Amino acid sequence: APVLSAAGTAIFLAHEFMGLVLLRRFMPYFPRWGFILRHKALAVGFGGACFVLMAVPFLNLALLPLCAVGGTFAVCRAGKAIRDPMPA
């Protein structure tokens, strides 16, 4: 049960931090989950790393923005086929 709990937390953290850039690309809620589930290995690995970083008291506050940046890099690397409707 603890392993499933950690894996579920990793998936939710991956959705939280990787979903920021997907939301900026106007991807609705359920297709964002589809993107996360299509890239399960990336999501579990990235979410697991965020889980470990968020488990350290006080350090998690400093590392929270780094998880958001990491989620952006992960989505950009995994989803090169996703077009940005509003280029910067």
PDB file of N, CA and C in Angstrom:
ATOM      1  N   ALA A   1       0.800  -1.210   0.000  1.00  0.00           N
ATOM      2  CA  ALA A   1       0.000   0.000   0.000  1.00  0.00           C
ATOM      3  C   ALA A   1       0.843   1.275   0.000  1.00  0.00           C
ATOM      4  N   PRO A   2       1.983   1.316   0.728  1.00  0.00           N
ATOM      5  CA  PRO A   2       2.797   2.537   0.692  1.00  0.00           C
ATOM      6  C   PRO A   2       3.383   2.809  -0.692  1.00  0.00           C
ATOM      7  N   VAL A   3       3.691   1.735  -1.436  1.00  0.00           N
ATOM      8  CA  VAL A   3       4.245   1.927  -2.777  1.00  0.00           C
ATOM      9  C   VAL A   3       3.190   2.523  -3.699  1.00  0.00           C
ATOM     10  N   LEU A   4       1.957   2.032  -3.616  1.00  0.00           N
ATOM     11  CA  LEU A   4       0.876   2.587  -4.437  1.00  0.00           C
ATOM     12  C   LEU A   4       0.574   4.025  -4.047  1.00  0.00           C
ATOM     13  N   SER A   5       0.654   4.310  -2.767  1.00  0.00           N
ATOM     14  CA  SER A   5       0.425   5.674  -2.299  1.00  0.00           C
ATOM     15  C   SER A   5       1.496   6.621  -2.841  1.00  0.00           C
ATOM     16  N   ALA A   6       2.744   6.188  -2.814  1.00  0.00           N
ATOM     17  CA  ALA A   6       3.831   7.017  -3.343  1.00  0.00           C
ATOM     18  C   ALA A   6       3.708   7.192  -4.852  1.00  0.00           C
ATOM     19  N   ALA A   7       3.329   6.121  -5.554  1.00  0.00           N
ATOM     20  CA  ALA A   7       3.157   6.216  -7.007  1.00  0.00           C
ATOM     21  C   ALA A   7       1.996   7.148  -7.362  1.00  0.00           C
ATOM     22  N   GLY A   8       0.909   7.050  -6.607  1.00  0.00           N
ATOM     23  CA  GLY A   8      -0.220   7.966  -6.846  1.00  0.00           C
ATOM     24  C   GLY A   8       0.159   9.410  -6.582  1.00  0.00           C
ATOM     25  N   THR A   9       0.897   9.636  -5.515  1.00  0.00           N
ATOM     26  CA  THR A   9       1.361  10.995  -5.223  1.00  0.00           C
ATOM     27  C   THR A   9       2.279  11.497  -6.318  1.00  0.00           C
ATOM     28  N   ALA A  10       3.143  10.628  -6.832  1.00  0.00           N
ATOM     29  CA  ALA A  10       4.043  11.025  -7.912  1.00  0.00           C
ATOM     30  C   ALA A  10       3.256  11.426  -9.157  1.00  0.00           C
ATOM     31  N   ILE A  11       2.221  10.658  -9.490  1.00  0.00           N
ATOM     32  CA  ILE A  11       1.402  10.997 -10.670  1.00  0.00           C
ATOM     33  C   ILE A  11       0.690  12.329 -10.460  1.00  0.00           C
ATOM     34  N   PHE A  12       0.137  12.545  -9.270  1.00  0.00           N
ATOM     35  CA  PHE A  12      -0.559  13.810  -9.017  1.00  0.00           C
ATOM     36  C   PHE A  12       0.402  14.999  -9.021  1.00  0.00           C
ATOM     37  N   LEU A  13       1.595  14.826  -8.489  1.00  0.00           N
ATOM     38  CA  LEU A  13       2.577  15.910  -8.531  1.00  0.00           C
ATOM     39  C   LEU A  13       3.025  16.181  -9.964  1.00  0.00           C
ATOM     40  N   ALA A  14       3.185  15.127 -10.743  1.00  0.00           N
ATOM     41  CA  ALA A  14       3.535  15.324 -12.148  1.00  0.00           C
ATOM     42  C   ALA A  14       2.433  16.092 -12.867  1.00  0.00           C
ATOM     43  N   HIS A  15       1.179  15.741 -12.595  1.00  0.00           N
ATOM     44  CA  HIS A  15       0.072  16.475 -13.216  1.00  0.00           C
ATOM     45  C   HIS A  15       0.063  17.929 -12.768  1.00  0.00           C
ATOM     46  N   GLU A  16       0.373  18.156 -11.513  1.00  0.00           N
ATOM     47  CA  GLU A  16       0.368  19.518 -10.985  1.00  0.00           C
ATOM     48  C   GLU A  16       1.439  20.379 -11.654  1.00  0.00           C
ATOM     49  N   PHE A  17       2.652  19.869 -11.730  1.00  0.00           N
ATOM     50  CA  PHE A  17       3.750  20.680 -12.234  1.00  0.00           C
ATOM     51  C   PHE A  17       3.877  20.642 -13.750  1.00  0.00           C
ATOM     52  N   MET A  18       3.546  19.530 -14.372  1.00  0.00           N
ATOM     53  CA  MET A  18       3.582  19.476 -15.829  1.00  0.00           C
ATOM     54  C   MET A  18       2.329  20.109 -16.422  1.00  0.00           C
ATOM     55  N   GLY A  19       1.253  20.132 -15.646  1.00  0.00           N
ATOM     56  CA  GLY A  19       0.000  20.704 -16.130  1.00  0.00           C
ATOM     57  C   GLY A  19       0.049  22.215 -16.282  1.00  0.00           C
ATOM     58  N   LEU A  20       1.005  22.863 -15.631  1.00  0.00           N
ATOM     59  CA  LEU A  20       1.097  24.319 -15.753  1.00  0.00           C
ATOM     60  C   LEU A  20       1.354  24.748 -17.193  1.00  0.00           C
ATOM     61  N   VAL A  21       2.306  24.108 -17.829  1.00  0.00           N
ATOM     62  CA  VAL A  21       2.619  24.475 -19.215  1.00  0.00           C
ATOM     63  C   VAL A  21       1.522  23.991 -20.170  1.00  0.00           C
ATOM     64  N   LEU A  22       0.896  22.859 -19.852  1.00  0.00           N
ATOM     65  CA  LEU A  22      -0.200  22.382 -20.697  1.00  0.00           C
ATOM     66  C   LEU A  22      -1.406  23.312 -20.592  1.00  0.00           C
ATOM     67  N   LEU A  23      -1.624  23.848 -19.412  1.00  0.00           N
ATOM     68  CA  LEU A  23      -2.718  24.804 -19.234  1.00  0.00           C
ATOM     69  C   LEU A  23      -2.437  26.092 -20.007  1.00  0.00           C
ATOM     70  N   ARG A  24      -1.195  26.500 -20.031  1.00  0.00           N
ATOM     71  CA  ARG A  24      -0.825  27.689 -20.795  1.00  0.00           C
ATOM     72  C   ARG A  24      -1.091  27.473 -22.288  1.00  0.00           C
ATOM     73  N   ARG A  25      -1.012  26.220 -22.704  1.00  0.00           N
ATOM     74  CA  ARG A  25      -1.290  25.884 -24.105  1.00  0.00           C
ATOM     75  C   ARG A  25      -2.771  25.595 -24.326  1.00  0.00           C
ATOM     76  N   PHE A  26      -3.598  25.991 -23.354  1.00  0.00           N
ATOM     77  CA  PHE A  26      -5.053  25.870 -23.427  1.00  0.00           C
ATOM     78  C   PHE A  26      -5.524  24.438 -23.589  1.00  0.00           C
ATOM     79  N   MET A  27      -4.806  23.494 -22.995  1.00  0.00           N
ATOM     80  CA  MET A  27      -5.235  22.099 -23.025  1.00  0.00           C
ATOM     81  C   MET A  27      -6.228  21.892 -21.879  1.00  0.00           C
ATOM     82  N   PRO A  28      -7.422  21.388 -22.172  1.00  0.00           N
ATOM     83  CA  PRO A  28      -8.418  21.164 -21.112  1.00  0.00           C
ATOM     84  C   PRO A  28      -7.954  20.113 -20.102  1.00  0.00           C
ATOM     85  N   TYR A  29      -8.725  19.970 -19.040  1.00  0.00           N
ATOM     86  CA  TYR A  29      -8.344  19.147 -17.896  1.00  0.00           C
ATOM     87  C   TYR A  29      -8.121  17.678 -18.259  1.00  0.00           C
ATOM     88  N   PHE A  30      -9.085  17.033 -18.886  1.00  0.00           N
ATOM     89  CA  PHE A  30      -8.959  15.606 -19.156  1.00  0.00           C
ATOM     90  C   PHE A  30      -7.899  15.286 -20.211  1.00  0.00           C
ATOM     91  N   PRO A  31      -7.726  16.084 -21.265  1.00  0.00           N
ATOM     92  CA  PRO A  31      -6.588  15.828 -22.161  1.00  0.00           C
ATOM     93  C   PRO A  31      -5.223  15.997 -21.480  1.00  0.00           C
ATOM     94  N   ARG A  32      -5.155  16.844 -20.449  1.00  0.00           N
ATOM     95  CA  ARG A  32      -3.897  16.940 -19.689  1.00  0.00           C
ATOM     96  C   ARG A  32      -3.602  15.625 -18.992  1.00  0.00           C
ATOM     97  N   TRP A  33      -4.654  15.002 -18.407  1.00  0.00           N
ATOM     98  CA  TRP A  33      -4.462  13.692 -17.791  1.00  0.00           C
ATOM     99  C   TRP A  33      -4.060  12.667 -18.846  1.00  0.00           C
ATOM    100  N   GLY A  34      -4.624  12.787 -20.036  1.00  0.00           N
ATOM    101  CA  GLY A  34      -4.243  11.882 -21.124  1.00  0.00           C
ATOM    102  C   GLY A  34      -2.783  12.020 -21.489  1.00  0.00           C
ATOM    103  N   PHE A  35      -2.294  13.252 -21.516  1.00  0.00           N
ATOM    104  CA  PHE A  35      -0.879  13.491 -21.805  1.00  0.00           C
ATOM    105  C   PHE A  35       0.002  12.857 -20.725  1.00  0.00           C
ATOM    106  N   ILE A  36      -0.391  13.053 -19.462  1.00  0.00           N
ATOM    107  CA  ILE A  36       0.378  12.486 -18.355  1.00  0.00           C
ATOM    108  C   ILE A  36       0.380  10.965 -18.437  1.00  0.00           C
ATOM    109  N   LEU A  37      -0.757  10.365 -18.727  1.00  0.00           N
ATOM    110  CA  LEU A  37      -0.841   8.905 -18.773  1.00  0.00           C
ATOM    111  C   LEU A  37      -0.173   8.323 -20.011  1.00  0.00           C
ATOM    112  N   ARG A  38      -0.097   9.078 -21.099  1.00  0.00           N
ATOM    113  CA  ARG A  38       0.645   8.618 -22.273  1.00  0.00           C
ATOM    114  C   ARG A  38       2.146   8.590 -21.999  1.00  0.00           C
ATOM    115  N   HIS A  39       2.596   9.452 -21.124  1.00  0.00           N
ATOM    116  CA  HIS A  39       4.020   9.529 -20.774  1.00  0.00           C
ATOM    117  C   HIS A  39       4.209   9.084 -19.323  1.00  0.00           C
ATOM    118  N   LYS A  40       3.760   7.850 -19.037  1.00  0.00           N
ATOM    119  CA  LYS A  40       3.758   7.346 -17.656  1.00  0.00           C
ATOM    120  C   LYS A  40       5.146   7.311 -17.040  1.00  0.00           C
ATOM    121  N   ALA A  41       6.123   6.823 -17.776  1.00  0.00           N
ATOM    122  CA  ALA A  41       7.469   6.701 -17.212  1.00  0.00           C
ATOM    123  C   ALA A  41       8.028   8.068 -16.847  1.00  0.00           C
ATOM    124  N   LEU A  42       7.855   9.019 -17.727  1.00  0.00           N
ATOM    125  CA  LEU A  42       8.316  10.379 -17.457  1.00  0.00           C
ATOM    126  C   LEU A  42       7.563  10.972 -16.275  1.00  0.00           C
ATOM    127  N   ALA A  43       6.263  10.764 -16.232  1.00  0.00           N
ATOM    128  CA  ALA A  43       5.444  11.335 -15.160  1.00  0.00           C
ATOM    129  C   ALA A  43       5.799  10.732 -13.806  1.00  0.00           C
ATOM    130  N   VAL A  44       5.966   9.419 -13.748  1.00  0.00           N
ATOM    131  CA  VAL A  44       6.291   8.786 -12.469  1.00  0.00           C
ATOM    132  C   VAL A  44       7.703   9.178 -12.036  1.00  0.00           C
ATOM    133  N   GLY A  45       8.636   9.230 -12.960  1.00  0.00           N
ATOM    134  CA  GLY A  45       9.994   9.636 -12.611  1.00  0.00           C
ATOM    135  C   GLY A  45      10.071  11.075 -12.148  1.00  0.00           C
ATOM    136  N   PHE A  46       9.455  11.964 -12.898  1.00  0.00           N
ATOM    137  CA  PHE A  46       9.471  13.373 -12.527  1.00  0.00           C
ATOM    138  C   PHE A  46       8.673  13.605 -11.247  1.00  0.00           C
ATOM    139  N   GLY A  47       7.511  13.003 -11.152  1.00  0.00           N
ATOM    140  CA  GLY A  47       6.697  13.150  -9.952  1.00  0.00           C
ATOM    141  C   GLY A  47       7.371  12.549  -8.730  1.00  0.00           C
ATOM    142  N   GLY A  48       8.085  11.443  -8.912  1.00  0.00           N
ATOM    143  CA  GLY A  48       8.824  10.846  -7.808  1.00  0.00           C
ATOM    144  C   GLY A  48       9.941  11.746  -7.317  1.00  0.00           C
ATOM    145  N   ALA A  49      10.637  12.381  -8.255  1.00  0.00           N
ATOM    146  CA  ALA A  49      11.684  13.328  -7.865  1.00  0.00           C
ATOM    147  C   ALA A  49      11.085  14.511  -7.109  1.00  0.00           C
ATOM    148  N   CYS A  50       9.959  15.015  -7.591  1.00  0.00           N
ATOM    149  CA  CYS A  50       9.288  16.119  -6.891  1.00  0.00           C
ATOM    150  C   CYS A  50       8.800  15.669  -5.516  1.00  0.00           C
ATOM    151  N   PHE A  51       8.326  14.428  -5.422  1.00  0.00           N
ATOM    152  CA  PHE A  51       7.865  13.886  -4.150  1.00  0.00           C
ATOM    153  C   PHE A  51       8.996  13.869  -3.123  1.00  0.00           C
ATOM    154  N   VAL A  52      10.167  13.436  -3.544  1.00  0.00           N
ATOM    155  CA  VAL A  52      11.322  13.399  -2.641  1.00  0.00           C
ATOM    156  C   VAL A  52      11.729  14.813  -2.251  1.00  0.00           C
ATOM    157  N   LEU A  53      11.731  15.735  -3.211  1.00  0.00           N
ATOM    158  CA  LEU A  53      12.109  17.111  -2.902  1.00  0.00           C
ATOM    159  C   LEU A  53      11.094  17.786  -1.981  1.00  0.00           C
ATOM    160  N   MET A  54       9.822  17.478  -2.172  1.00  0.00           N
ATOM    161  CA  MET A  54       8.788  18.097  -1.341  1.00  0.00           C
ATOM    162  C   MET A  54       8.718  17.492   0.060  1.00  0.00           C
ATOM    163  N   ALA A  55       9.383  16.358   0.268  1.00  0.00           N
ATOM    164  CA  ALA A  55       9.343  15.704   1.574  1.00  0.00           C
ATOM    165  C   ALA A  55      10.334  16.314   2.568  1.00  0.00           C
ATOM    166  N   VAL A  56      11.241  17.158   2.095  1.00  0.00           N
ATOM    167  CA  VAL A  56      12.241  17.763   2.972  1.00  0.00           C
ATOM    168  C   VAL A  56      11.667  19.063   3.531  1.00  0.00           C
ATOM    169  N   PRO A  57      11.476  19.139   4.852  1.00  0.00           N
ATOM    170  CA  PRO A  57      10.877  20.345   5.434  1.00  0.00           C
ATOM    171  C   PRO A  57      11.740  21.583   5.179  1.00  0.00           C
ATOM    172  N   PHE A  58      11.093  22.676   4.941  1.00  0.00           N
ATOM    173  CA  PHE A  58      11.669  23.997   4.697  1.00  0.00           C
ATOM    174  C   PHE A  58      12.427  24.089   3.371  1.00  0.00           C
ATOM    175  N   LEU A  59      13.118  23.035   2.989  1.00  0.00           N
ATOM    176  CA  LEU A  59      13.787  23.046   1.696  1.00  0.00           C
ATOM    177  C   LEU A  59      12.764  22.986   0.563  1.00  0.00           C
ATOM    178  N   ASN A  60      11.605  22.382   0.857  1.00  0.00           N
ATOM    179  CA  ASN A  60      10.574  22.261  -0.174  1.00  0.00           C
ATOM    180  C   ASN A  60      10.073  23.635  -0.635  1.00  0.00           C
ATOM    181  N   LEU A  61      10.089  24.611   0.225  1.00  0.00           N
ATOM    182  CA  LEU A  61       9.643  25.951  -0.174  1.00  0.00           C
ATOM    183  C   LEU A  61      10.581  26.572  -1.189  1.00  0.00           C
ATOM    184  N   ALA A  62      11.870  26.301  -1.044  1.00  0.00           N
ATOM    185  CA  ALA A  62      12.849  26.837  -1.990  1.00  0.00           C
ATOM    186  C   ALA A  62      12.840  26.059  -3.301  1.00  0.00           C
ATOM    187  N   LEU A  63      12.511  24.777  -3.240  1.00  0.00           N
ATOM    188  CA  LEU A  63      12.575  23.935  -4.428  1.00  0.00           C
ATOM    189  C   LEU A  63      11.263  23.863  -5.199  1.00  0.00           C
ATOM    190  N   LEU A  64      10.217  24.427  -4.672  1.00  0.00           N
ATOM    191  CA  LEU A  64       8.920  24.410  -5.353  1.00  0.00           C
ATOM    192  C   LEU A  64       8.992  25.047  -6.751  1.00  0.00           C
ATOM    193  N   PRO A  65       9.620  26.222  -6.920  1.00  0.00           N
ATOM    194  CA  PRO A  65       9.709  26.770  -8.276  1.00  0.00           C
ATOM    195  C   PRO A  65      10.543  25.913  -9.220  1.00  0.00           C
ATOM    196  N   LEU A  66      11.527  25.202  -8.681  1.00  0.00           N
ATOM    197  CA  LEU A  66      12.333  24.335  -9.540  1.00  0.00           C
ATOM    198  C   LEU A  66      11.521  23.167 -10.082  1.00  0.00           C
ATOM    199  N   CYS A  67      10.564  22.701  -9.311  1.00  0.00           N
ATOM    200  CA  CYS A  67       9.677  21.641  -9.804  1.00  0.00           C
ATOM    201  C   CYS A  67       8.806  22.164 -10.948  1.00  0.00           C
ATOM    202  N   ALA A  68       8.368  23.404 -10.846  1.00  0.00           N
ATOM    203  CA  ALA A  68       7.566  23.991 -11.931  1.00  0.00           C
ATOM    204  C   ALA A  68       8.409  24.139 -13.199  1.00  0.00           C
ATOM    205  N   VAL A  69       9.654  24.565 -13.059  1.00  0.00           N
ATOM    206  CA  VAL A  69      10.552  24.681 -14.213  1.00  0.00           C
ATOM    207  C   VAL A  69      10.841  23.297 -14.793  1.00  0.00           C
ATOM    208  N   GLY A  70      11.074  22.319 -13.916  1.00  0.00           N
ATOM    209  CA  GLY A  70      11.308  20.960 -14.384  1.00  0.00           C
ATOM    210  C   GLY A  70      10.116  20.386 -15.122  1.00  0.00           C
ATOM    211  N   GLY A  71       8.910  20.691 -14.653  1.00  0.00           N
ATOM    212  CA  GLY A  71       7.714  20.245 -15.354  1.00  0.00           C
ATOM    213  C   GLY A  71       7.603  20.858 -16.738  1.00  0.00           C
ATOM    214  N   THR A  72       7.991  22.111 -16.854  1.00  0.00           N
ATOM    215  CA  THR A  72       7.983  22.772 -18.163  1.00  0.00           C
ATOM    216  C   THR A  72       8.969  22.103 -19.102  1.00  0.00           C
ATOM    217  N   PHE A  73      10.179  21.835 -18.627  1.00  0.00           N
ATOM    218  CA  PHE A  73      11.174  21.160 -19.458  1.00  0.00           C
ATOM    219  C   PHE A  73      10.710  19.765 -19.843  1.00  0.00           C
ATOM    220  N   ALA A  74      10.087  19.045 -18.913  1.00  0.00           N
ATOM    221  CA  ALA A  74       9.625  17.686 -19.195  1.00  0.00           C
ATOM    222  C   ALA A  74       8.554  17.688 -20.280  1.00  0.00           C
ATOM    223  N   VAL A  75       7.616  18.620 -20.194  1.00  0.00           N
ATOM    224  CA  VAL A  75       6.557  18.678 -21.211  1.00  0.00           C
ATOM    225  C   VAL A  75       7.133  19.085 -22.556  1.00  0.00           C
ATOM    226  N   CYS A  76       8.036  20.047 -22.555  1.00  0.00           N
ATOM    227  CA  CYS A  76       8.634  20.480 -23.825  1.00  0.00           C
ATOM    228  C   CYS A  76       9.425  19.353 -24.468  1.00  0.00           C
ATOM    229  N   ARG A  77      10.087  18.556 -23.661  1.00  0.00           N
ATOM    230  CA  ARG A  77      10.858  17.440 -24.205  1.00  0.00           C
ATOM    231  C   ARG A  77       9.948  16.301 -24.684  1.00  0.00           C
ATOM    232  N   ALA A  78       8.895  16.009 -23.938  1.00  0.00           N
ATOM    233  CA  ALA A  78       8.017  14.888 -24.278  1.00  0.00           C
ATOM    234  C   ALA A  78       6.998  15.251 -25.351  1.00  0.00           C
ATOM    235  N   GLY A  79       6.569  16.497 -25.385  1.00  0.00           N
ATOM    236  CA  GLY A  79       5.469  16.855 -26.266  1.00  0.00           C
ATOM    237  C   GLY A  79       5.843  17.822 -27.360  1.00  0.00           C
ATOM    238  N   LYS A  80       6.894  17.506 -28.100  1.00  0.00           N
ATOM    239  CA  LYS A  80       7.314  18.409 -29.172  1.00  0.00           C
ATOM    240  C   LYS A  80       6.251  18.541 -30.251  1.00  0.00           C
ATOM    241  N   ALA A  81       5.313  17.569 -30.308  1.00  0.00           N
ATOM    242  CA  ALA A  81       4.263  17.624 -31.318  1.00  0.00           C
ATOM    243  C   ALA A  81       3.123  18.556 -30.922  1.00  0.00           C
ATOM    244  N   ILE A  82       3.110  18.996 -29.660  1.00  0.00           N
ATOM    245  CA  ILE A  82       2.045  19.891 -29.217  1.00  0.00           C
ATOM    246  C   ILE A  82       2.361  21.292 -29.717  1.00  0.00           C
ATOM    247  N   ARG A  83       1.445  21.880 -30.413  1.00  0.00           N
ATOM    248  CA  ARG A  83       1.658  23.224 -30.930  1.00  0.00           C
ATOM    249  C   ARG A  83       1.155  24.240 -29.924  1.00  0.00           C
ATOM    250  N   ASP A  84       1.873  25.321 -29.823  1.00  0.00           N
ATOM    251  CA  ASP A  84       1.499  26.416 -28.941  1.00  0.00           C
ATOM    252  C   ASP A  84       0.604  27.362 -29.736  1.00  0.00           C
ATOM    253  N   PRO A  85      -0.684  27.507 -29.369  1.00  0.00           N
ATOM    254  CA  PRO A  85      -1.583  28.368 -30.144  1.00  0.00           C
ATOM    255  C   PRO A  85      -1.246  29.845 -30.002  1.00  0.00           C
ATOM    256  N   MET A  86      -0.512  30.205 -28.954  1.00  0.00           N
ATOM    257  CA  MET A  86      -0.138  31.612 -28.750  1.00  0.00           C
ATOM    258  C   MET A  86       1.363  31.690 -28.566  1.00  0.00           C
ATOM    259  N   PRO A  87       2.154  31.685 -29.654  1.00  0.00           N
ATOM    260  CA  PRO A  87       3.597  31.742 -29.480  1.00  0.00           C
ATOM    261  C   PRO A  87       4.019  33.041 -28.811  1.00  0.00           C
ATOM    262  N   ALA A  88       5.057  32.949 -28.021  1.00  0.00           N
ATOM    263  CA  ALA A  88       5.536  34.114 -27.282  1.00  0.00           C
ATOM    264  C   ALA A  88       6.250  35.110 -28.154  1.00  0.00           C
TER     265      ALA A  88
END
